[in-house]
Coordinates of C-alpha atoms and ligand atoms in Angstrom, one line a residue:
M1 CA -3.3 -36.9 -43.8
K2 CA -0.6 -35.4 -41.5
L3 CA -2.7 -32.7 -41.3
S4 CA -5.8 -33.6 -40.1
W5 CA -4.2 -35.4 -37.3
N6 CA -3.3 -32.4 -36.2
I7 CA -6.0 -30.9 -36.3
L8 CA -7.7 -33.8 -34.3
F9 CA -4.9 -33.4 -31.5
F10 CA -5.2 -29.9 -31.0
A11 CA -9.2 -30.6 -30.9
I12 CA -8.4 -32.9 -28.2
L13 CA -6.4 -31.2 -26.3
E14 CA -8.9 -27.8 -26.1
V15 CA -11.7 -30.6 -24.9
I16 CA -9.0 -31.3 -21.8
N17 CA -8.2 -27.4 -21.5
S18 CA -11.9 -26.9 -21.1
T19 CA -12.7 -29.8 -18.7
K20 CA -9.7 -28.5 -16.7
T21 CA -10.5 -26.7 -13.4
G22 CA -8.1 -27.6 -11.2
L23 CA -4.3 -26.3 -10.9
K24 CA -4.1 -24.2 -13.8
W25 CA -0.5 -22.5 -13.9
V26 CA 2.4 -21.9 -11.5
R27 CA 4.9 -19.3 -12.1
V28 CA 7.7 -18.2 -10.7
N29 CA 9.3 -14.6 -9.7
V30 CA 12.7 -14.5 -8.7
P31 CA 15.6 -12.1 -8.9
Q32 CA 17.5 -12.4 -11.7
F33 CA 20.9 -10.2 -9.7
R34 CA 21.9 -10.2 -6.4
V35 CA 24.9 -8.6 -4.8
P36 CA 26.3 -10.7 -1.8
G37 CA 25.1 -10.1 1.7
E38 CA 21.7 -8.7 0.6
T39 CA 18.1 -10.8 1.2
A40 CA 16.0 -12.1 -2.3
Q41 CA 12.5 -12.7 -2.2
L42 CA 11.3 -16.2 -4.0
Q43 CA 7.5 -15.6 -5.2
C44 CA 5.3 -18.4 -6.3
E45 CA 2.3 -17.2 -7.9
F46 CA -0.4 -20.3 -8.4
D47 CA -3.6 -21.0 -9.5
L48 CA -5.6 -23.7 -8.2
G49 CA -8.7 -23.3 -10.1
N50 CA -11.0 -25.8 -7.9
D51 CA -7.8 -27.6 -6.4
T52 CA -7.5 -27.4 -2.7
L53 CA -3.4 -26.9 -2.3
Y54 CA -1.2 -29.6 -1.1
S55 CA 1.9 -28.6 -0.9
V56 CA 3.9 -26.0 -2.3
K57 CA 8.1 -27.1 -2.6
W58 CA 10.8 -24.9 -3.8
Y59 CA 14.2 -26.2 -4.9
K60 CA 18.1 -24.9 -5.5
D61 CA 19.4 -26.8 -8.8
H62 CA 16.8 -29.6 -8.0
E63 CA 17.8 -30.0 -4.5
E64 CA 15.0 -29.1 -2.4
F65 CA 15.2 -26.1 0.1
Y66 CA 11.9 -25.7 1.7
R67 CA 8.4 -26.9 1.7
Y68 CA 5.4 -25.6 2.6
L69 CA 2.4 -27.7 3.3
P70 CA -0.8 -26.3 4.8
K71 CA -2.2 -29.1 6.8
T72 CA 0.6 -29.9 8.8
R73 CA 1.9 -28.7 11.6
P74 CA 4.3 -26.9 12.0
Q75 CA 3.5 -25.6 7.9
S76 CA 6.9 -24.9 6.7
T77 CA 10.4 -27.0 7.0
S78 CA 13.8 -25.6 5.4
Y79 CA 16.3 -28.2 4.4
R80 CA 19.9 -27.3 3.8
V81 CA 21.4 -26.6 1.0
E82 CA 24.5 -24.7 0.3
G83 CA 24.1 -21.1 -0.1
V84 CA 20.6 -21.0 1.0
Q85 CA 19.4 -19.7 4.4
V86 CA 15.7 -19.4 4.3
D87 CA 13.9 -16.8 6.5
M88 CA 11.4 -18.8 7.9
Q89 CA 9.7 -15.9 9.7
K90 CA 8.7 -14.4 6.5
S91 CA 8.5 -17.5 3.9
S92 CA 5.0 -19.1 3.5
S93 CA 3.0 -20.4 0.2
K94 CA 3.8 -17.8 -2.2
K95 CA 7.3 -16.5 -1.4
V96 CA 10.6 -17.6 0.0
V97 CA 13.0 -15.2 1.5
L98 CA 16.5 -16.0 1.5
H99 CA 18.6 -14.1 4.0
S100 CA 22.2 -12.6 3.0
V101 CA 22.9 -14.3 -0.2
N102 CA 26.5 -15.5 -1.2
W103 CA 28.3 -16.7 -4.0
K104 CA 26.8 -20.2 -3.8
T105 CA 23.5 -19.1 -3.8
S106 CA 23.5 -18.5 -7.8
G107 CA 21.3 -21.1 -9.0
I108 CA 18.3 -22.2 -10.9
Y109 CA 15.0 -22.1 -8.7
K110 CA 12.2 -24.2 -9.0
C111 CA 8.6 -24.0 -7.5
E112 CA 6.6 -27.3 -7.5
V113 CA 3.1 -27.1 -6.7
S114 CA 0.9 -29.7 -5.6
A115 CA -2.9 -30.0 -5.4
E116 CA -4.9 -32.4 -2.8
A117 CA -6.9 -35.3 -4.1
P118 CA -8.6 -36.4 -6.1
S119 CA -7.0 -34.6 -8.9
F120 CA -3.6 -34.4 -7.6
S121 CA -2.1 -32.3 -10.0
S122 CA 0.8 -30.4 -10.2
A123 CA 2.9 -28.1 -12.0
Q124 CA 6.4 -26.2 -11.7
S125 CA 7.8 -22.9 -13.2
E126 CA 11.2 -22.5 -12.5
A127 CA 13.9 -19.1 -12.8
K128 CA 17.5 -18.1 -12.7
M129 CA 19.4 -15.6 -10.2
E130 CA 23.1 -14.6 -10.6
I131 CA 25.1 -13.1 -7.3
V132 CA 27.1 -10.6 -9.2
S133 CA 29.7 -8.4 -7.4
L134 CA 29.6 -4.6 -9.6
P135 CA 32.8 -2.8 -9.7
E136 CA 33.5 0.2 -6.9
E137 CA 35.9 1.3 -9.1
D138 CA 35.7 3.0 -12.6
P139 CA 38.4 1.5 -15.7
I140 CA 41.5 3.1 -15.8
I141 CA 43.7 4.4 -18.9
T142 CA 47.1 3.9 -18.9
G143 CA 49.8 4.4 -20.9
V144 CA 49.0 8.0 -22.0
K145 CA 52.2 10.2 -23.3
D146 CA 52.4 13.6 -22.4
E147 CA 52.2 14.5 -26.5
Y148 CA 51.0 13.0 -29.9
S149 CA 51.8 13.5 -33.2
I150 CA 49.9 12.2 -36.4
G151 CA 52.1 9.6 -37.4
D152 CA 52.1 8.3 -33.7
E153 CA 50.7 5.1 -32.3
I154 CA 48.6 5.5 -29.7
N155 CA 49.3 2.8 -27.6
L156 CA 47.1 2.4 -24.2
N157 CA 46.0 0.1 -22.2
C158 CA 42.4 -0.1 -20.5
T159 CA 41.6 -1.9 -17.0
S160 CA 38.3 -2.4 -15.4
G161 CA 37.6 -2.0 -11.7
K162 CA 36.8 -5.3 -9.6
S163 CA 33.4 -7.4 -10.6
R164 CA 32.4 -10.8 -10.7
P165 CA 32.0 -12.3 -13.3
A166 CA 34.5 -10.5 -15.5
S167 CA 33.6 -6.7 -16.9
M168 CA 33.6 -6.5 -20.8
L169 CA 35.7 -3.8 -22.2
H170 CA 35.0 -1.7 -25.0
W171 CA 37.7 1.2 -27.0
Y172 CA 35.7 4.0 -28.7
I173 CA 37.5 6.8 -30.5
N174 CA 35.3 10.0 -31.6
E175 CA 32.1 7.7 -30.4
Q176 CA 32.6 5.2 -32.8
Q177 CA 33.5 1.5 -31.3
I178 CA 37.1 -0.1 -32.4
Q179 CA 36.1 -3.1 -33.9
K180 CA 39.4 -4.6 -35.7
P181 CA 40.8 -6.9 -34.2
E182 CA 44.4 -5.9 -34.7
A183 CA 43.2 -2.7 -33.1
L184 CA 42.7 -4.2 -29.9
I185 CA 44.8 -6.3 -27.6
Q186 CA 43.1 -8.5 -24.9
Y187 CA 45.1 -9.5 -22.2
P188 CA 44.4 -12.5 -19.6
I189 CA 41.7 -11.7 -16.5
E190 CA 43.4 -10.3 -13.5
H191 CA 42.1 -12.9 -10.5
H192 CA 41.8 -10.7 -7.0
T193 CA 40.5 -12.0 -3.6
K194 CA 36.9 -13.0 -3.4
G195 CA 36.3 -13.9 -6.7
L196 CA 36.8 -10.7 -8.2
V197 CA 38.3 -10.0 -11.8
T198 CA 39.8 -7.3 -13.3
T199 CA 40.2 -7.2 -17.0
T200 CA 42.6 -5.0 -19.3
L201 CA 42.2 -4.4 -23.4
G202 CA 44.9 -2.8 -25.1
L203 CA 44.5 -0.2 -27.7
K204 CA 46.7 0.2 -30.6
V205 CA 46.3 2.8 -33.2
T206 CA 48.3 4.5 -35.7
L207 CA 47.4 8.6 -35.3
N208 CA 46.4 10.1 -38.9
S209 CA 44.9 12.9 -40.0
R210 CA 41.3 11.3 -40.1
H211 CA 41.3 10.8 -36.2
F212 CA 41.4 14.6 -35.5
L213 CA 37.8 16.3 -36.1
G214 CA 38.0 20.0 -35.6
G215 CA 42.2 19.5 -34.3
S216 CA 41.1 17.0 -30.8
M217 CA 39.9 13.2 -30.8
R218 CA 38.7 11.7 -28.1
V219 CA 39.4 8.3 -26.9
K220 CA 37.1 6.4 -24.5
C221 CA 36.7 3.4 -22.8
V222 CA 33.5 1.4 -21.7
A223 CA 33.4 -1.2 -18.8
S224 CA 30.2 -3.4 -18.8
L225 CA 28.6 -5.7 -17.0
M226 CA 26.1 -8.2 -18.1
P227 CA 26.2 -11.3 -16.6
T228 CA 24.8 -14.0 -19.0
L229 CA 21.0 -14.0 -19.1
F230 CA 19.2 -17.1 -19.0
G231 CA 19.0 -19.3 -22.2
E232 CA 15.7 -18.3 -24.0
D233 CA 15.3 -22.0 -24.9
R234 CA 14.1 -22.8 -21.5
E235 CA 10.9 -22.6 -20.3
S236 CA 10.6 -20.8 -17.3
E237 CA 9.4 -17.4 -16.1
V238 CA 12.3 -15.0 -15.3
Q239 CA 11.2 -12.0 -13.5
S240 CA 11.0 -9.4 -16.4
L241 CA 13.0 -6.4 -14.8
P242 CA 14.8 -4.0 -16.7
I243 CA 18.0 -5.6 -17.6
M244 CA 20.7 -4.5 -14.9
R245 CA 23.7 -3.2 -16.7
D246 CA 26.5 -1.4 -14.9
T247 CA 28.1 0.7 -17.2
R248 CA 31.4 2.8 -16.0
E249 CA 33.3 5.0 -18.9
A250 CA 36.9 6.5 -19.1
L251 CA 37.2 9.0 -21.5
L252 CA 40.3 10.5 -23.1
L253 CA 41.1 13.4 -25.7
V254 CA 43.6 13.8 -27.2
K255 CA 43.7 17.5 -28.7
S256 CA 46.6 18.7 -31.8
A257 CA 47.0 22.1 -32.3
S258 CA 45.8 23.5 -35.4
T259 CA 48.6 25.1 -36.5
C260 CA 51.0 22.6 -36.2
H261 CA 51.1 19.6 -37.5
I262 CA 53.4 18.1 -35.7
S263 CA 53.7 18.5 -31.7
S264 CA 50.3 18.1 -30.6
V265 CA 48.9 19.4 -26.7
L266 CA 47.3 16.9 -24.8
V267 CA 43.9 17.5 -23.1
F268 CA 42.8 14.7 -20.7
I269 CA 39.9 14.3 -19.6
L270 CA 37.9 11.2 -17.8
T271 CA 33.9 11.1 -17.8
F272 CA 32.7 8.1 -15.3
L273 CA 28.8 7.2 -16.2
N274 CA 27.2 4.1 -14.1
V275 CA 24.2 4.2 -15.8
L276 CA 22.6 2.1 -13.3
F277 CA 23.7 4.0 -9.3
Y278 CA 25.1 7.4 -10.8
H279 CA 26.7 9.3 -12.9
K280 CA 29.9 11.4 -11.8
I281 CA 31.6 13.7 -14.5
L282 CA 35.3 14.6 -13.3
N283 CA 37.1 16.7 -16.0
V284 CA 41.1 16.7 -15.1
N285 CA 43.3 19.2 -17.6
I286 CA 46.5 18.7 -18.2
F287 CA 48.2 21.1 -21.0
M288 CA 51.4 21.1 -22.3
Ligands
NAG1 C1 -15.5 -25.1 -9.6 O1 -16.0 -24.4 -8.6 C2 -16.9 -23.5 -9.0 C3 -17.0 -22.1 -8.1 O2 -16.9 -22.4 -6.6 C4 -18.5 -24.1 -9.3 O3 -19.7 -23.0 -9.9 C5 -17.9 -25.0 -10.4 O4 -19.3 -25.4 -10.8 C6 -16.9 -25.8 -9.8 N1 -16.4 -26.4 -10.9 C7 -16.7 -28.2 -11.1 C8 -15.9 -29.0 -12.5 O5 -16.2 -28.4 -10.4
NAG2 C1 49.5 -2.8 -20.8 O1 49.4 -4.4 -20.0 C2 49.7 -5.2 -19.9 C3 49.8 -6.1 -19.3 O2 49.6 -5.8 -17.9 C4 51.4 -4.6 -20.0 O3 52.2 -5.8 -20.4 C5 51.7 -3.9 -21.2 O4 53.0 -3.3 -21.3 C6 51.0 -2.5 -21.0 N1 50.8 -1.9 -22.1 C7 51.0 -0.1 -21.7 C8 50.5 1.1 -23.1 O5 50.6 0.3 -20.6

């Protein structure tokens, strides 16, 4: 019985859809991430079918900031909303340009399209934009001793560059990520000016011979910035850009002398890697 009702329901829906010739869909195209000071172009695409456009309205977190009505003069109006500065010259029915975004620009942007009489139909779509600040500095490894021997405790700190939101840090020994909670020490986030933060993650491991593959050990700290992505449960369009990921790493190579197990030679190599913007390698060798 329940099944047949469902079939009937879908059959009715089909009839409605096939006779609907007016406003079909609305889709927003909003940059997922922006850096303070940049401009942001928000697009609103729609298919009116046989309908005539009455209005396009833009909202940030449910507050209207821009309206386009083709039959009124002037056609477009903007409203004061914190963090939103519309470039009226560059904005129209299908796009809105915001200049000089700032931290308050982060939010959910919704475009609502309405048709004229007789259909009066309307549809909307929304997407999130986050303002982020990428770190200018690479992560720093501190607490490095001149010499390490098997049985010694390696006790290091890795501190991220200043970013917003906070960078995530991961330690690797010989390309294997350290996940044991007892080996990792999470220090509190440090706050700096302009809302920027640094994070520090400690590494505490007792060195054994298994760590020295071919007489050396590579210790690496990777910092990455991955702003929280839009929840998948929301019915919205998220711009299909490749996910921005800013990854930087610092690499430490600990070398043990193969002939002598007690004293080790330390080679200190720093590798800076930024997947998004550049790839730079700097080698610093310290021979004891
Ligand atoms: C929609 O428009 C097309 C082309 O303008 C027309 O052929 C069609 O009959 C229209 N449909 C309705 C239901 O008005
Ligand atoms: C790591 O950083 C914490 C917090 O700043 C500090 O208390 C600790 O002494 C540091 N450890 C090393 C090995 O540098």
